[in-house]
XYZ file of C-alpha atoms in Angstrom:
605
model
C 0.000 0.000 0.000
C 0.946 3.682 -0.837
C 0.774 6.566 1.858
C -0.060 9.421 0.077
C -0.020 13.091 1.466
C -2.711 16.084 0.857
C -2.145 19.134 -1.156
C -3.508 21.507 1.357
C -4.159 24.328 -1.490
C -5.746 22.100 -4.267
C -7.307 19.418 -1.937
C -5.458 16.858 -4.295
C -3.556 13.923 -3.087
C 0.167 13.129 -4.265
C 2.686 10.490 -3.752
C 5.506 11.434 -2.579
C 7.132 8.183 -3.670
C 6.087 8.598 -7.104
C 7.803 12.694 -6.985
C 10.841 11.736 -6.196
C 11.187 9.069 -8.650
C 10.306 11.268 -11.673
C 13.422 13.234 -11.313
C 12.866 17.214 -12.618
C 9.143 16.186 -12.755
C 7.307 19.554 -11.009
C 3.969 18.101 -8.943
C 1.407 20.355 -11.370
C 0.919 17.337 -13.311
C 2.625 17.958 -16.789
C 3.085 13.942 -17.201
C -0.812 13.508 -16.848
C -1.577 9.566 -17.998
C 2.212 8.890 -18.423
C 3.360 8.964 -14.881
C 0.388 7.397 -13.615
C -0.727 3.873 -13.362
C 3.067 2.342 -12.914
C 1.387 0.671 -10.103
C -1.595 -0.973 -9.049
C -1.061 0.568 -5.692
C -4.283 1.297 -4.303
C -4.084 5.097 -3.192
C -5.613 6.450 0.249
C -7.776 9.240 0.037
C -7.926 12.108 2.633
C -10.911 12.135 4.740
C -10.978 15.910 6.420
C -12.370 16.584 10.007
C -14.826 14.253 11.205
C -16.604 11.754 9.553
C -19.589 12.930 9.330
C -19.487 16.307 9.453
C -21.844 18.897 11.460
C -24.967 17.393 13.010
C -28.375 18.730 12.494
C -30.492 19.047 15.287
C -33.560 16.339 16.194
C -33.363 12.710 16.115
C -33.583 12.404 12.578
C -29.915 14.290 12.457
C -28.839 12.516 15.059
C -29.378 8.822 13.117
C -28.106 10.969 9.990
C -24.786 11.413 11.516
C -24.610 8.033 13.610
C -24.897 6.225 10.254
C -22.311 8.380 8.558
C -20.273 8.328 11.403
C -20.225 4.428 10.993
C -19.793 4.375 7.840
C -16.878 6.523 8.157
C -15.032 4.926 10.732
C -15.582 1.637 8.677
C -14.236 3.040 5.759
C -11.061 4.015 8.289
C -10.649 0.518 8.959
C -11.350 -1.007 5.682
C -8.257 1.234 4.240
C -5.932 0.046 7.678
C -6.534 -3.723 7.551
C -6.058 -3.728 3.767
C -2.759 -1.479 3.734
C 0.524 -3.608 3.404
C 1.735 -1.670 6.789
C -0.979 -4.061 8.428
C -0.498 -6.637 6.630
C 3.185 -6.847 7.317
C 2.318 -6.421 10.926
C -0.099 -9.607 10.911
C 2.299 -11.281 9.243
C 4.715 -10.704 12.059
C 2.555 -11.467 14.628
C 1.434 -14.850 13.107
C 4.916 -15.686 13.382
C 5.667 -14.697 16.603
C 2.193 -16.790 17.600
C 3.508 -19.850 16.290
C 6.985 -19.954 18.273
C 4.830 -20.852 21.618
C 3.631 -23.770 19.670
C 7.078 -24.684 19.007
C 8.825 -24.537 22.430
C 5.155 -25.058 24.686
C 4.146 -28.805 24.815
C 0.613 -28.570 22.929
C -2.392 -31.063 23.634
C -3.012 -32.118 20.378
C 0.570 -33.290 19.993
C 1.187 -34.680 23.207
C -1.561 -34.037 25.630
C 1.118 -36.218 28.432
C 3.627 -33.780 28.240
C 0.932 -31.001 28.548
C -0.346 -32.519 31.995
C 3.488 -33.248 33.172
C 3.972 -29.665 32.543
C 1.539 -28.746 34.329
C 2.350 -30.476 37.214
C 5.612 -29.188 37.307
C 4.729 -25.793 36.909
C 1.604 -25.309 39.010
C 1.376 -21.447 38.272
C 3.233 -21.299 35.135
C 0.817 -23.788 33.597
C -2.089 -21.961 34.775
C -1.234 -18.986 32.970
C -0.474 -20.759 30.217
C -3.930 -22.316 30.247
C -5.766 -19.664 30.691
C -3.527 -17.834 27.577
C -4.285 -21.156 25.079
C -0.590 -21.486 24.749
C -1.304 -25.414 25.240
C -2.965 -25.217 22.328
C -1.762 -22.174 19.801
C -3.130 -22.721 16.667
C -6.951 -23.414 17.815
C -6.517 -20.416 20.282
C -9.171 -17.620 19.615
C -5.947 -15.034 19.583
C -4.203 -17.242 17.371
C -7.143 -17.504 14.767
C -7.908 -13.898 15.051
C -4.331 -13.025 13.600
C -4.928 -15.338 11.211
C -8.638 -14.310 9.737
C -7.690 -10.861 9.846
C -4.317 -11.788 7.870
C -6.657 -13.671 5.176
C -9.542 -10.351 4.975
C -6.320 -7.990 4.805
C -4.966 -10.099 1.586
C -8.238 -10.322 0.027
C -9.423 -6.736 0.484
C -5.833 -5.625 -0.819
C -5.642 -8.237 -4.015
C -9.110 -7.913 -5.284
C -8.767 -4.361 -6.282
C -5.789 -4.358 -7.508
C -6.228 -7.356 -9.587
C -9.558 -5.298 -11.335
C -7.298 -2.661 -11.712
C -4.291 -4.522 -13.272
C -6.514 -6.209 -15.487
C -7.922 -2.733 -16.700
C -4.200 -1.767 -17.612
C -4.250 -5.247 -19.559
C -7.161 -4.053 -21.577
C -6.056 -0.361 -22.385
C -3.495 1.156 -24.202
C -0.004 2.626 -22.887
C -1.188 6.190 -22.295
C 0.330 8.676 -25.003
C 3.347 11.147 -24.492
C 3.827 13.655 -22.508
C 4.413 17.375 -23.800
C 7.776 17.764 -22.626
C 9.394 14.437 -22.928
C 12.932 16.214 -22.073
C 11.867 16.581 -18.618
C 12.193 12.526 -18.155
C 14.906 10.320 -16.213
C 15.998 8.814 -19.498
C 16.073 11.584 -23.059
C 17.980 11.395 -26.244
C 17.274 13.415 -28.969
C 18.455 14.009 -32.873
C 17.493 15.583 -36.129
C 16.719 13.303 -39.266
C 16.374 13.235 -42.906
C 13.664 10.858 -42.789
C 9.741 11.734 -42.386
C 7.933 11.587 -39.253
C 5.772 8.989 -40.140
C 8.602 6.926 -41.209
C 10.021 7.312 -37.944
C 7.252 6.311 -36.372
C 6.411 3.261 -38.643
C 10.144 2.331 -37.733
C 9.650 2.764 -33.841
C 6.754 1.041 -33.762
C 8.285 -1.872 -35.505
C 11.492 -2.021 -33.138
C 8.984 -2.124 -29.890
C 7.039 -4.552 -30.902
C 9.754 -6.639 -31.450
C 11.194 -6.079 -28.247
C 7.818 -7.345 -26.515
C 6.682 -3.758 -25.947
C 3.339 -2.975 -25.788
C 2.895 0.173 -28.167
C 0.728 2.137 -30.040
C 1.273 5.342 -32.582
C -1.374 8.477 -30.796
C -0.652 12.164 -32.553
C 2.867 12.353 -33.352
C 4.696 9.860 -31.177
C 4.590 5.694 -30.516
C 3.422 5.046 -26.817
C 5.429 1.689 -25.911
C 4.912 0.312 -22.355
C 6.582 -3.259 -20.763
C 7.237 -5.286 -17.719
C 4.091 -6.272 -16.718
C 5.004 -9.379 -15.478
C 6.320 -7.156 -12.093
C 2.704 -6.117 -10.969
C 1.588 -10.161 -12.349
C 4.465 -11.178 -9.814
C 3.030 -8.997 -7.259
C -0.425 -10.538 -7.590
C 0.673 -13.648 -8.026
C 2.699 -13.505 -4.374
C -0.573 -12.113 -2.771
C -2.635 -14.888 -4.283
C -0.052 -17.326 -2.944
C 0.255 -16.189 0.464
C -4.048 -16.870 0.548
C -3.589 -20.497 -0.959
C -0.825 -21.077 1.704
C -2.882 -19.813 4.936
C -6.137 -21.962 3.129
C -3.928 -24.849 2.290
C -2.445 -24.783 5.986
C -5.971 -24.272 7.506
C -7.699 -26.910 5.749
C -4.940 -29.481 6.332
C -5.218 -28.452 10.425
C -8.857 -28.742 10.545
C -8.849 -32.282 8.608
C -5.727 -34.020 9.733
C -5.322 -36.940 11.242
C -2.345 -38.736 12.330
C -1.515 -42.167 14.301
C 1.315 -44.550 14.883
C 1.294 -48.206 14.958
C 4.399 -50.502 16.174
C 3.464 -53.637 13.988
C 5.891 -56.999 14.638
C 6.485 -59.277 11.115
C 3.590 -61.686 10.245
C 1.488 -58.826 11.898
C -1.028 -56.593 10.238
C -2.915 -53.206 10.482
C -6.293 -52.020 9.276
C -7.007 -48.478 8.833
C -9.409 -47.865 12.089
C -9.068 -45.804 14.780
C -8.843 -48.773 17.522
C -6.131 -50.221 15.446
C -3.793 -47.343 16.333
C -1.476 -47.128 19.158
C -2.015 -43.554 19.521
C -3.934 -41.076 17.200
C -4.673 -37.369 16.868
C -6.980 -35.273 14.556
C -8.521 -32.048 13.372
C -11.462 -30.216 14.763
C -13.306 -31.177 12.206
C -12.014 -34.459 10.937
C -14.611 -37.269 10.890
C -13.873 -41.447 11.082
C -15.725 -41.571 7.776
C -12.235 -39.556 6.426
C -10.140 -42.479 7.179
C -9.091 -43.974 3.574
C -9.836 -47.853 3.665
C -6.937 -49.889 3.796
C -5.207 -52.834 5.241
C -1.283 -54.025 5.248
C 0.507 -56.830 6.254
C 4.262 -56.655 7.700
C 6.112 -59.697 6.126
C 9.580 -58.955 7.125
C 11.422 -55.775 7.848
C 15.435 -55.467 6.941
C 17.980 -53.103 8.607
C 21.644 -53.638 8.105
C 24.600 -51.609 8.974
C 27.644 -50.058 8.762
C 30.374 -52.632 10.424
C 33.447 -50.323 10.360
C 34.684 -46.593 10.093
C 33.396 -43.682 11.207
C 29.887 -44.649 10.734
C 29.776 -48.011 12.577
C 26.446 -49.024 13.443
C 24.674 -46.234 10.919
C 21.817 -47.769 8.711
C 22.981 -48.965 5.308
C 19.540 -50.970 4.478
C 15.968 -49.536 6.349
C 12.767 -51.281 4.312
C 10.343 -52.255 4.821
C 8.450 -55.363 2.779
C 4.074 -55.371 3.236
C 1.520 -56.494 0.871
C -1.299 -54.075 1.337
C -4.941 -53.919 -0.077
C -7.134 -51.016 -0.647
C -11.394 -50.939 0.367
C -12.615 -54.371 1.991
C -12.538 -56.160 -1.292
C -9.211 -55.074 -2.832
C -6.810 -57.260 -4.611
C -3.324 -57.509 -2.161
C -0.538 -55.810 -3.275
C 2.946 -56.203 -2.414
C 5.745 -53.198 -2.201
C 8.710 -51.861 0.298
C 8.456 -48.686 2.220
C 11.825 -47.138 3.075
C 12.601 -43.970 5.136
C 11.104 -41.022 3.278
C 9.640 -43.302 0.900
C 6.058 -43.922 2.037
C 3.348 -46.161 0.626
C 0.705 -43.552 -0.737
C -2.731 -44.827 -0.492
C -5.652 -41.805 -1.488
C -5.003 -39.035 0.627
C -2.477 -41.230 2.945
C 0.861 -41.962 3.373
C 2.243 -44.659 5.767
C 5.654 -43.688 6.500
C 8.351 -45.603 8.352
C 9.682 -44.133 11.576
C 11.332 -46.537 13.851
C 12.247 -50.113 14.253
C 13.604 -52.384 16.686
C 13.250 -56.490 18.148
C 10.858 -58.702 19.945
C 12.022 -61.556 21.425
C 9.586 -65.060 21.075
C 9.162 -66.282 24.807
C 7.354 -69.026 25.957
C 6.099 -69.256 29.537
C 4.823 -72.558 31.339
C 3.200 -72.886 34.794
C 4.605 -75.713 37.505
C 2.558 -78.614 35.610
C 4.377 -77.506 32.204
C 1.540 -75.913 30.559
C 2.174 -73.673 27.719
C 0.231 -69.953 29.467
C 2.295 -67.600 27.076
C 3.932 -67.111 24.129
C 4.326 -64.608 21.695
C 6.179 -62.188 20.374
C 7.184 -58.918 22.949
C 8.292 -55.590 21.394
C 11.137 -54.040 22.932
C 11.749 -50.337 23.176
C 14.882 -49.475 22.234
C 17.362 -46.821 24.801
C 19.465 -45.982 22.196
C 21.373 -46.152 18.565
C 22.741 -49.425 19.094
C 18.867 -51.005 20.073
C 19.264 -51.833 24.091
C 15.528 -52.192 24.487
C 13.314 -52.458 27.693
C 10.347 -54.377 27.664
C 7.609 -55.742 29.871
C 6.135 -59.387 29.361
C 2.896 -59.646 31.074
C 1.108 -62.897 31.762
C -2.681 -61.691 32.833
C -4.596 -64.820 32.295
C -4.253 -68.955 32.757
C -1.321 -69.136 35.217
C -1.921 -70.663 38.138
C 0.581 -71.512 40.646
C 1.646 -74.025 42.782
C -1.045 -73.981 44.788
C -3.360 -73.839 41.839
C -4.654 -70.170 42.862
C -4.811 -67.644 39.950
C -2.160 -64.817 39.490
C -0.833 -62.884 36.945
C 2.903 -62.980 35.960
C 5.084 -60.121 34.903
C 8.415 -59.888 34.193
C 10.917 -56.860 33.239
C 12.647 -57.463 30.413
C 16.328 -55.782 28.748
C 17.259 -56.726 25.568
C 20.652 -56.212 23.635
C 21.105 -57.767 20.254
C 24.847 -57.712 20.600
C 25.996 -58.775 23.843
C 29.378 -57.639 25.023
C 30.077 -60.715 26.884
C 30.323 -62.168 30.508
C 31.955 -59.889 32.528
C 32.778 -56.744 30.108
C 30.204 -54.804 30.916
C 26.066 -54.378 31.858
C 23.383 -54.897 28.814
C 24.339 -52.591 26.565
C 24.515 -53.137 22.970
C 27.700 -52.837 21.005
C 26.107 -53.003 17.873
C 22.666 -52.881 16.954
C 22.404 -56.164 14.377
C 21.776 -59.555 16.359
C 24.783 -60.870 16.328
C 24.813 -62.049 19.904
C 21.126 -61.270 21.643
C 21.063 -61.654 24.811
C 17.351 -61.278 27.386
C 17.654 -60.169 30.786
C 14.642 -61.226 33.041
C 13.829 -60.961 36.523
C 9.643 -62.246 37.347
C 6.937 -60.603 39.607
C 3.379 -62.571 40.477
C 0.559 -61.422 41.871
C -2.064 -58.795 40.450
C -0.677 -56.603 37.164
C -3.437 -53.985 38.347
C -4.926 -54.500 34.410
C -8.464 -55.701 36.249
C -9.120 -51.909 36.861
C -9.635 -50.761 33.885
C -7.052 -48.009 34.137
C -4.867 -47.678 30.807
C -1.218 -48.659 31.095
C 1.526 -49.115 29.504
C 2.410 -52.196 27.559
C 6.363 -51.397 27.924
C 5.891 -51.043 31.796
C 5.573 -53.017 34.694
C 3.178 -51.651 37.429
C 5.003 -53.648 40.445
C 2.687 -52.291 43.225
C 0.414 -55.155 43.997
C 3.121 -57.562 42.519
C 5.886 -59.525 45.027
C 9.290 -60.441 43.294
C 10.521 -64.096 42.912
C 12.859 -65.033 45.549
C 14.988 -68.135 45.679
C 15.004 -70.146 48.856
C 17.939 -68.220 50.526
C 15.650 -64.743 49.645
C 17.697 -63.595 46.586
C 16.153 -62.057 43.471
C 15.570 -64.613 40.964
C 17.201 -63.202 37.694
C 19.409 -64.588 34.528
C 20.556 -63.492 31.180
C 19.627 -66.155 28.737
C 21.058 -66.808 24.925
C 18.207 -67.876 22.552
C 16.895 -71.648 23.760
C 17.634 -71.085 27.336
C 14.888 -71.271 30.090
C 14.662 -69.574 33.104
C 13.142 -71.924 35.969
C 11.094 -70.060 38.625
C 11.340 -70.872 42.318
C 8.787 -73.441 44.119
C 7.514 -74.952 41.284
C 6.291 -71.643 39.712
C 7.062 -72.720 35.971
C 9.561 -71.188 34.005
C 10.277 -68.694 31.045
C 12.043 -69.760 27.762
C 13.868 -67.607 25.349
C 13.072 -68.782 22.309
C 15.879 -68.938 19.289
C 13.146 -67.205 17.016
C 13.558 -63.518 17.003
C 11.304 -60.879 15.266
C 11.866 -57.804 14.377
C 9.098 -54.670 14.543
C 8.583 -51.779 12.329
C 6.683 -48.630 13.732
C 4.622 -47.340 10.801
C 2.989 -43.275 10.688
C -0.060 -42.755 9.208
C -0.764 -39.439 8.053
C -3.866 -37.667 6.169
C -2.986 -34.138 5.892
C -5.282 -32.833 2.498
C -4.312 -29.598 1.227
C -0.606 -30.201 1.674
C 0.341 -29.991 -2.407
C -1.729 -26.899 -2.751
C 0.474 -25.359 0.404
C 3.653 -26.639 -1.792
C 2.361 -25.103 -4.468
C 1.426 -21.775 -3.356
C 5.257 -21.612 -1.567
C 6.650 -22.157 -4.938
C 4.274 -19.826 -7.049
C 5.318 -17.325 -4.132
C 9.065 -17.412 -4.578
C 8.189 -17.217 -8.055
C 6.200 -14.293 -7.881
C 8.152 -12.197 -5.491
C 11.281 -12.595 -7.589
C 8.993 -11.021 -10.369
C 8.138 -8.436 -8.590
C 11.648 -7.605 -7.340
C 13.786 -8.021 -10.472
C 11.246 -6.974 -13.153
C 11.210 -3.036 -14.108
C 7.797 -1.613 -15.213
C 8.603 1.141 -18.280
C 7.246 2.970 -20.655
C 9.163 4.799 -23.351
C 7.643 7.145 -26.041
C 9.459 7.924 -29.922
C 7.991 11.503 -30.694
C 8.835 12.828 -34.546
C 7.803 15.899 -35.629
C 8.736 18.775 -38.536
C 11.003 21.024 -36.859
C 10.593 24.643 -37.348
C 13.161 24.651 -39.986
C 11.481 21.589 -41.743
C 13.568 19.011 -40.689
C 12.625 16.031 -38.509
C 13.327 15.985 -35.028
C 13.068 12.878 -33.155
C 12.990 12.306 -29.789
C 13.341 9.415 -27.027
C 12.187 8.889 -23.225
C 11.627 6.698 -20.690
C 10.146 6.500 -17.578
C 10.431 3.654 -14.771
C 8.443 2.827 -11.796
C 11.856 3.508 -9.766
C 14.633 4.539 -10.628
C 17.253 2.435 -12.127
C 20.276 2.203 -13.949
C 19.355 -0.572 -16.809
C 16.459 2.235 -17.991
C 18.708 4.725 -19.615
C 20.792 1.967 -20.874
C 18.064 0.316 -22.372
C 16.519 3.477 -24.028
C 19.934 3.931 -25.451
C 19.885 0.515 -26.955
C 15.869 1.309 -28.379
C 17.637 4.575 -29.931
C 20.252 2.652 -31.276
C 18.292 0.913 -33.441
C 15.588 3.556 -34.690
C 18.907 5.856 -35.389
C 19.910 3.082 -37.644
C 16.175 3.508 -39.293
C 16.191 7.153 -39.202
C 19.868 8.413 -38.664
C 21.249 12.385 -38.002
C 21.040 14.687 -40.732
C 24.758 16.129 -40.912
C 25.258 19.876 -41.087
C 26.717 19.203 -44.679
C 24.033 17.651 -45.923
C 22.053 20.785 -44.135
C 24.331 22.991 -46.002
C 24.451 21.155 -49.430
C 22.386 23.409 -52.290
C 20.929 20.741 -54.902
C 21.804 21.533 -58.330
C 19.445 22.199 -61.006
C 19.850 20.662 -64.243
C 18.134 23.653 -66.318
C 19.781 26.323 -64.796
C 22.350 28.267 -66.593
C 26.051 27.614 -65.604
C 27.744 30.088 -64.161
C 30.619 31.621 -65.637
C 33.410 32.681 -63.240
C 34.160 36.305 -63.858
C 37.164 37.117 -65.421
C 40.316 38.405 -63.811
C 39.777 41.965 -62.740
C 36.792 42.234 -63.572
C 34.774 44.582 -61.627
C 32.840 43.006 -59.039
């Protein structure tokens, strides 16, 4: 947007911008259509006094100058929420809003960390609360910024684009009287006639992609339109972005699911270990489809610098689409997800469950199955819980539950060399370390827990005869026995590996991409392309011979506009070049005149 100021003595409005770039250019308007309409700037008009003016007396004047009032001050606004100074400002503040959602835990991410924040920070978190810095970008501050952002973008494009397109339509406006008074001037005299020059300049601006026109006595030529189409096209960007980002917010949906091989997953909410969504999304939004883990691969770097880094990360499913579809096979890598509609199942994590087996005293088979183990860090030490809630009984024949903690290293460093921490994360010596709890897991309840964790609070360790803690590390095949006839736990030599898979549903997302690109594009329009206009004028001198001359004028000033204009003159000189004072001097000879006879030597003269 353009601040203008007020003539105070012709109640006219001027740019100020615009005088100083039309260097020697007085402010009574000598350019008329030339100078004006280099931009589609819209251009504030002074509003003098109050609104509304004097009020007449009664009610009827009173509602008179309410309503103008109103109208008035809505005007005010109108012109303040659509300037760019406003718009700039909004844009600021939206990203200042979204660096609390960045460093503040927010519920829709991770509504745990929210409530351990809170409890941590009793005050802190209160304020926060009552601010909706747990959750920024539903916050009624947060959307505020945001809608007015939108309104200021539309209320400043719409205009401008009516506007632009009116330019479009017209014709370069026609010369001005004094073309000597612009940036860029050259002038000559010619042999040639005026409407040869013309014809000539006309031709040479047309084929450098000018936009021109012969009016009166000179060729209008206008160009770079592209910078106000790279304007728009930045301001119509910046909308698709903040609708793009909007839409994709308010119909999201995201969930994870830790899947072990010769598992599968279907595409419902209960299937998912943990899932988040939108405001507005709906189950019906889910895309319908199934998949099938058959084996995941991960191998690594054995030497160098990089020991232990990923070398191979896939994947292999077979996957189906709808309730009826025909199974598919394929391999999803790390930042190469399966796309399925509007989803994409990406790969995040992986790591190893171990295949136990777990009998009571009488031998009877009460567990097995596969156990996912969390890993600790880069080289896969994993902690695990293996939790035994129905069919055990013990010794005694009464019902319990079993539970036992569980670490897991897939390369063991060895007896004696150290606690169980992986040296490298392929299994190329696994190792389980157990130690058993009976009694009640606390799952009866109801309460949610966690798989990975034991709760140990209504639980009683096993204890050998002489009271120590009944533990071992056992190689795959190796059973752990449990005291008094309690049964036992075997590792078994099969080990499976897990996969954790992301499911995402973000629509809108390629529009967003697209409006970022298509806004880089545009503002590098709009910043490197130079709006011009340059006029050819040839008239009959006084003296009857052609003068011709050249200008240009630029929406700012720059340096390439008198260099092109000498380049433009260049050529039509070559059309129409300088007249020569000897060819201004020459006297043609007539062939019927009568020679003349030099006088003789003193003769009279």
């Amino acid at each position: 947007m353009s601040t203008t100021d007020t003539d105070t003595g012709t109640g006219r409005t001027k740019d100020p911008a615009t005088a100083k770039r039309h260097i020697g250019v007085s402010a009574d308007g000598e350019l008329g259509e030339a100078g004006s309409q280099l931009s589609t700037a819209p251009v504030d008009t002074a509003v003098p006094g109050s609104f509304g003016g004097s009020r007449a007396p009664g009610a009827l004047g009173w509602l008179t100058w309410t309503g103008r009032e109103v109208v008035g001050w809505a005007r005010w606004f109108w012109r303040q929420l659509t300037s760019m100074r406003v718009a700039l400002i909004l844009l600021f503040l939206l990203s200042l809003g979204a660096i609390p959602g960045s460093l503040i835990p927010q519920s829709g991410t991770d509504a745990q960390k929210v409530a351990d924040f809170k409890d941590a920070h009793s005050i802190l978190g209160s304020v926060y609360d009552k601010l909706g810095l747990f959750h920024v970008y539903s916050s009624v501050w947060f959307s505020a910024i945001y809608i007015l952002l939108f309104v200021s973008l539309i209320g400043c494009i719409v205009p401008r684009t009516w506007q632009f397109v009116g330019q479009l339509r017209g014709r370069p406006p026609g010369a001005p009287k004094r073309l000597n008074r612009l940036p860029a001037y050259a002038t000559w005299r010619t042999g040639a006639e005026p409407e040869q020059v013309r014809e000539a300049a006309l031709k040479i601006l047309k084929q450098r992609r000018f936009r021109a026109h012969i009016e009166k006595d000179a060729v209008a030529a206008e160009k770079g339109y592209l910078r106000e189409t790279g304007n728009l096209l930045f301001h119509i960007a910046l909308i698709v972005m903040l609708v793009a980002f909007a839409w994709g917010q308010l119909f999201k949906s995201e969930g994870n699911k830790l899947i072990v091989e010769g598992d599968g997953f279907s595409n419902t909410i209960s299937q998912y270990d943990d899932f988040k969504s939108g405001n507005l999304f709906s189950t019906d939004d889910l895309t319908p489809f199934s998949f099938n883990l058959k084996k995941f691969t991960g191998t690594y770097e054995r030497t160098g610098p990089n020991k232990g880094t990923p070398r191979t990360y896939q994947a292999d499913i077979t996957y189906s689409i709808g309730a009826y579809g025909k199974e598919k096979k394929t391999t999803v890598k790390v930042n190469e997800p399966l796309k399925i509609g509007d989803s994409k199942v990406y790969l995040t994590a992986h790591g190893y469950a171990p295949v136990v087996t777990v009998r009571d005293g009488k031998g009877n088979v009460v567990y097995h199955d596969a156990v996912p183990m969390l890993p600790l860090d880069p080289n896969v030490t994993s902690q695990g819980a293996i939790k035994v809630m129905d069919g055990y009984k013990n010794a005694q024949g009464t019902s319990e539950q079993l539970g036992f903690s569980a670490f897991f290293v897939p390369t063991f460093a060895g007896a004696g060399k150290g606690d169980m921490f992986s040296q490298f994360p392929a299994l190329d010596f696994p190792v389980l370390a157990l130690s058993g709890f009976h009694g009640s897991l606390g799952v009866d309840a109801g309460i949610p827990q966690n798989v990975y964790q034991l709760d140990t609070s209504k639980m009683k360790q096993f204890k050998d005869a002489k009271g120590n803690i009944v533990k071992a590390r056992l190689l795959p095949g190796e059973t752990m026995k449990l005291p008094n006839g309690a049964g036992s736990i075997t590792f078994d030599k099969g080990i499976k590996e897990w996969a954790n898979f992301q499911v995402t549903q973000q629509p809108g997302s390629d529009w967003a991409l697209v409006g970022a690109f298509t806004a880089i594009f545009g503002l590098a329009g709009s910043l490197f392309i130079q709006r011009r206009r340059v006029w050819v004028r040839a008239a009959t001198g006084a003296d009857g011979v052609t003068v011709v001359e050249m200008a240009g004028l630029g929406r700012s000033e720059s340096a390439k506009l008198p260099e092109e204009l000498g380049d433009l003159a260049a050529l039509v000189h070559e059309q129409a070049p300088t007249k020569s004072d000897t060819d201004e001097a020459a006297v043609e000879t007539d062939p019927d005149a009568e020679p003349s006879v030099p006088a003789a030597e003193g003769a009279e003269k």
